[in-house]
């Protein structure tokens, strides 16, 4: 820039060295008076230079930056969704030219929402404004989300059949260990509708009576959910078994099913009926179940004659294999705790007797006068609260307060302390494997905890039965993605949980900036920790 009087001129100059090696400057172009130059005059020159070196064009326009949107978590879920083939399964089952929206995309959005930031359907819409959801053509309306749920239920049979076909390659054709359990899901609303799923029953989460529906889940030994069932909230658990088994046999081409279920679901009373269901389709049903507690009285003699080897023993009971695992430390703890509680009640009884005897001898004490009836009442209530009525029996027919301790009952109880007894009709399953399989049933309970915590299946605010079923299906699909993520992270040697992984990946954002009439899009740089997660999940990283 040069100055002549009060005027300043802008020049383009080049620095060089002359023959003597001296530094000199020469003018290449005079660009004009500085006060007369405008962006429109300079921009072509600057942009020409930028193009020459491969840079973005320059502009005098303001840079407008949109808020960043979470991208890494929904990208990973989208890739997993596609890899499992759930997208094509739903697209085939929900194909319709009459709907003005993509039902598969909206169901996918609701499934991802349960995993990333579980909300109501209105909350899902607010969440969609904060994420860069792949493959979502436009921001949906609340009504469209509800219509997508209705489409899901209108085509439930083809949807479930299509999903089963996608999961079939993951199931062993020769031997399938199938785990089945139920949980209860709280629901809001007092009004009643036709064929209402909402019914009052014993809630497993709160332990009291609640309005609810019952959700059943079937999963493989590896923890992959295969299917789910939805029942009224007051259904008897054993009545759900036959329908579940028929679905498993119909959807998966397995010839042998080993069913593992809790003692409350599977009993000797309904084994014959379930076995006949399998035999009608030329299948073989085997089972592993815990002996119901009400049958323990029949096992006293058997347990007395058990010969344990490596804390395992086997005998016969009710025509099946009885396998018993013994935990000595647990047994000692249970026996000691029971004896201590009995000792506390004996001390209480001694105090009651001492007071009654002193009163009979004419010794007075402050407070109400003691009586044998009152002592019976207090003692019986304390025994009931301690859950020891099997062992301590107050003699209610005696005029004077007295009780007995059933030492035989105590010895029999100690016989079962620290022991897990299971029945199976599978001839080739080793005792240790049978016990391990039954204990693995706890994994399905962990899945229920995921449904109720991370996925937040409850409380449900839907009123119509079909919307409740659709909500359950959406949460089930979220559980499938969660479990597949868990399996891959574990196989990849990564210690993160799916919840932690999604939180870390959500930090990868999509950004959009507007400069004049042009828009620029970019993705935030991935960290080594995020790259490790994509590698463990066996998924590509976002471009």
mmCIF file of N, CA and C in Angstrom, residues 165-213:
data_model
loop_
_atom_site.group_PDB
_atom_site.id
_atom_site.type_symbol
_atom_site.label_atom_id
_atom_site.label_comp_id
_atom_site.label_asym_id
_atom_site.label_seq_id
_atom_site.Cartn_x
_atom_site.Cartn_y
_atom_site.Cartn_z
ATOM 1 N N UNK A 165 -36.960 -64.091 10.004
ATOM 2 C CA UNK A 165 -36.085 -64.545 8.916
ATOM 3 C C UNK A 165 -34.704 -63.909 9.029
ATOM 4 N N UNK A 166 -34.658 -62.668 9.505
ATOM 5 C CA UNK A 166 -33.360 -62.012 9.659
ATOM 6 C C UNK A 166 -32.554 -62.614 10.806
ATOM 7 N N UNK A 167 -33.259 -63.122 11.840
ATOM 8 C CA UNK A 167 -32.561 -63.663 13.004
ATOM 9 C C UNK A 167 -32.236 -65.151 12.856
ATOM 10 N N UNK A 168 -32.846 -65.827 11.901
ATOM 11 C CA UNK A 168 -32.651 -67.280 11.772
ATOM 12 C C UNK A 168 -31.202 -67.697 11.627
ATOM 13 N N UNK A 169 -30.385 -66.986 10.836
ATOM 14 C CA UNK A 169 -28.982 -67.419 10.714
ATOM 15 C C UNK A 169 -28.221 -67.416 12.032
ATOM 16 N N UNK A 170 -28.742 -66.726 13.041
ATOM 17 C CA UNK A 170 -28.063 -66.638 14.327
ATOM 18 C C UNK A 170 -28.454 -67.767 15.265
ATOM 19 N N UNK A 171 -29.382 -68.650 14.855
ATOM 20 C CA UNK A 171 -29.885 -69.713 15.718
ATOM 21 C C UNK A 171 -29.344 -71.055 15.242
ATOM 22 N N UNK A 172 -28.832 -71.844 16.170
ATOM 23 C CA UNK A 172 -28.305 -73.180 15.865
ATOM 24 C C UNK A 172 -29.462 -74.109 15.508
ATOM 25 N N UNK A 173 -29.380 -74.772 14.370
ATOM 26 C CA UNK A 173 -30.460 -75.658 13.926
ATOM 27 C C UNK A 173 -30.516 -76.948 14.744
ATOM 28 N N UNK A 174 -29.388 -77.394 15.283
ATOM 29 C CA UNK A 174 -29.366 -78.688 15.967
ATOM 30 C C UNK A 174 -29.733 -78.585 17.441
ATOM 31 N N UNK A 175 -29.299 -77.525 18.089
ATOM 32 C CA UNK A 175 -29.595 -77.382 19.509
ATOM 33 C C UNK A 175 -29.771 -75.911 19.821
ATOM 34 N N UNK A 176 -30.912 -75.561 20.369
ATOM 35 C CA UNK A 176 -31.182 -74.176 20.720
ATOM 36 C C UNK A 176 -31.583 -74.108 22.185
ATOM 37 N N UNK A 177 -30.730 -73.504 22.983
ATOM 38 C CA UNK A 177 -31.082 -73.241 24.373
ATOM 39 C C UNK A 177 -31.908 -71.958 24.378
ATOM 40 N N UNK A 178 -33.162 -72.059 24.748
ATOM 41 C CA UNK A 178 -34.073 -70.922 24.699
ATOM 42 C C UNK A 178 -34.442 -70.513 26.124
ATOM 43 N N UNK A 179 -34.221 -69.252 26.436
ATOM 44 C CA UNK A 179 -34.571 -68.711 27.743
ATOM 45 C C UNK A 179 -35.869 -67.914 27.619
ATOM 46 N N UNK A 180 -36.723 -68.063 28.603
ATOM 47 C CA UNK A 180 -38.010 -67.360 28.556
ATOM 48 C C UNK A 180 -38.353 -66.853 29.955
ATOM 49 N N UNK A 181 -38.777 -65.602 30.007
ATOM 50 C CA UNK A 181 -39.217 -65.048 31.283
ATOM 51 C C UNK A 181 -40.190 -63.913 31.010
ATOM 52 N N UNK A 182 -40.889 -63.510 32.069
ATOM 53 C CA UNK A 182 -41.898 -62.461 31.986
ATOM 54 C C UNK A 182 -41.555 -61.331 32.937
ATOM 55 N N UNK A 183 -42.021 -60.148 32.587
ATOM 56 C CA UNK A 183 -41.968 -59.029 33.511
ATOM 57 C C UNK A 183 -43.256 -58.231 33.364
ATOM 58 N N UNK A 184 -43.500 -57.357 34.321
ATOM 59 C CA UNK A 184 -44.690 -56.518 34.288
ATOM 60 C C UNK A 184 -44.293 -55.092 33.959
ATOM 61 N N UNK A 185 -45.155 -54.390 33.215
ATOM 62 C CA UNK A 185 -44.869 -53.024 32.774
ATOM 63 C C UNK A 185 -46.020 -52.125 33.217
ATOM 64 N N UNK A 186 -45.696 -51.158 34.061
ATOM 65 C CA UNK A 186 -46.718 -50.245 34.574
ATOM 66 C C UNK A 186 -47.278 -49.375 33.456
ATOM 67 N N UNK A 187 -48.531 -48.994 33.623
ATOM 68 C CA UNK A 187 -49.209 -48.229 32.582
ATOM 69 C C UNK A 187 -50.142 -47.225 33.229
ATOM 70 N N UNK A 188 -50.314 -46.082 32.590
ATOM 71 C CA UNK A 188 -51.166 -45.027 33.121
ATOM 72 C C UNK A 188 -52.551 -45.096 32.490
ATOM 73 N N UNK A 189 -53.478 -44.406 33.128
ATOM 74 C CA UNK A 189 -54.825 -44.293 32.567
ATOM 75 C C UNK A 189 -55.842 -45.114 33.323
ATOM 76 N N UNK A 190 -56.988 -44.518 33.585
ATOM 77 C CA UNK A 190 -58.046 -45.192 34.331
ATOM 78 C C UNK A 190 -59.168 -45.682 33.432
ATOM 79 N N UNK A 191 -59.336 -45.058 32.253
ATOM 80 C CA UNK A 191 -60.443 -45.430 31.367
ATOM 81 C C UNK A 191 -60.256 -46.849 30.842
ATOM 82 N N UNK A 192 -61.340 -47.491 30.493
ATOM 83 C CA UNK A 192 -61.305 -48.840 29.950
ATOM 84 C C UNK A 192 -61.748 -48.831 28.496
ATOM 85 N N UNK A 193 -61.111 -49.691 27.699
ATOM 86 C CA UNK A 193 -61.458 -49.821 26.285
ATOM 87 C C UNK A 193 -61.670 -51.297 25.985
ATOM 88 N N UNK A 194 -62.221 -51.573 24.816
ATOM 89 C CA UNK A 194 -62.461 -52.969 24.429
ATOM 90 C C UNK A 194 -61.136 -53.705 24.285
ATOM 91 N N UNK A 195 -61.111 -54.975 24.725
ATOM 92 C CA UNK A 195 -59.917 -55.825 24.643
ATOM 93 C C UNK A 195 -58.716 -55.164 25.316
ATOM 94 N N UNK A 196 -58.975 -54.527 26.445
ATOM 95 C CA UNK A 196 -57.939 -53.767 27.140
ATOM 96 C C UNK A 196 -56.834 -54.684 27.650
ATOM 97 N N UNK A 197 -55.587 -54.292 27.372
ATOM 98 C CA UNK A 197 -54.437 -55.018 27.920
ATOM 99 C C UNK A 197 -54.139 -54.568 29.346
ATOM 100 N N UNK A 198 -54.607 -53.384 29.692
ATOM 101 C CA UNK A 198 -54.306 -52.814 31.000
ATOM 102 C C UNK A 198 -55.195 -53.479 32.048
ATOM 103 N N UNK A 199 -54.577 -54.197 32.942
ATOM 104 C CA UNK A 199 -55.326 -54.890 33.995
ATOM 105 C C UNK A 199 -54.521 -54.820 35.281
ATOM 106 N N UNK A 200 -55.217 -54.938 36.395
ATOM 107 C CA UNK A 200 -54.544 -54.884 37.683
ATOM 108 C C UNK A 200 -53.976 -56.258 38.030
ATOM 109 N N UNK A 201 -52.715 -56.257 38.411
ATOM 110 C CA UNK A 201 -52.039 -57.495 38.792
ATOM 111 C C UNK A 201 -50.874 -57.187 39.699
ATOM 112 N N UNK A 202 -50.213 -58.246 40.180
ATOM 113 C CA UNK A 202 -49.058 -58.074 41.067
ATOM 114 C C UNK A 202 -47.868 -57.578 40.256
ATOM 115 N N UNK A 203 -47.403 -56.381 40.575
ATOM 116 C CA UNK A 203 -46.313 -55.771 39.836
ATOM 117 C C UNK A 203 -44.967 -56.254 40.372
ATOM 118 N N UNK A 204 -44.115 -56.784 39.490
ATOM 119 C CA UNK A 204 -42.833 -57.353 39.917
ATOM 120 C C UNK A 204 -41.848 -56.278 40.328
ATOM 121 N N UNK A 205 -42.034 -55.078 39.825
ATOM 122 C CA UNK A 205 -41.091 -54.004 40.127
ATOM 123 C C UNK A 205 -41.385 -53.389 41.492
ATOM 124 N N UNK A 206 -42.660 -53.125 41.783
ATOM 125 C CA UNK A 206 -43.039 -52.460 43.025
ATOM 126 C C UNK A 206 -43.480 -53.429 44.108
ATOM 127 N N UNK A 207 -43.888 -54.637 43.702
ATOM 128 C CA UNK A 207 -44.309 -55.616 44.687
ATOM 129 C C UNK A 207 -45.739 -55.480 45.138
ATOM 130 N N UNK A 208 -46.491 -54.527 44.607
ATOM 131 C CA UNK A 208 -47.893 -54.357 44.965
ATOM 132 C C UNK A 208 -48.779 -54.478 43.740
ATOM 133 N N UNK A 209 -50.058 -54.195 43.919
ATOM 134 C CA UNK A 209 -51.012 -54.255 42.814
ATOM 135 C C UNK A 209 -50.880 -52.984 41.981
ATOM 136 N N UNK A 210 -50.814 -53.139 40.667
ATOM 137 C CA UNK A 210 -50.692 -51.987 39.775
ATOM 138 C C UNK A 210 -51.390 -52.298 38.460
ATOM 139 N N UNK A 211 -51.800 -51.251 37.775
ATOM 140 C CA UNK A 211 -52.347 -51.438 36.434
ATOM 141 C C UNK A 211 -51.172 -51.615 35.480
ATOM 142 N N UNK A 212 -51.227 -52.661 34.667
ATOM 143 C CA UNK A 212 -50.030 -53.049 33.930
ATOM 144 C C UNK A 212 -50.384 -53.943 32.762
ATOM 145 N N UNK A 213 -49.367 -54.251 31.945
ATOM 146 C CA UNK A 213 -49.457 -55.380 31.017
ATOM 147 C C UNK A 213 -48.239 -56.246 31.253
#
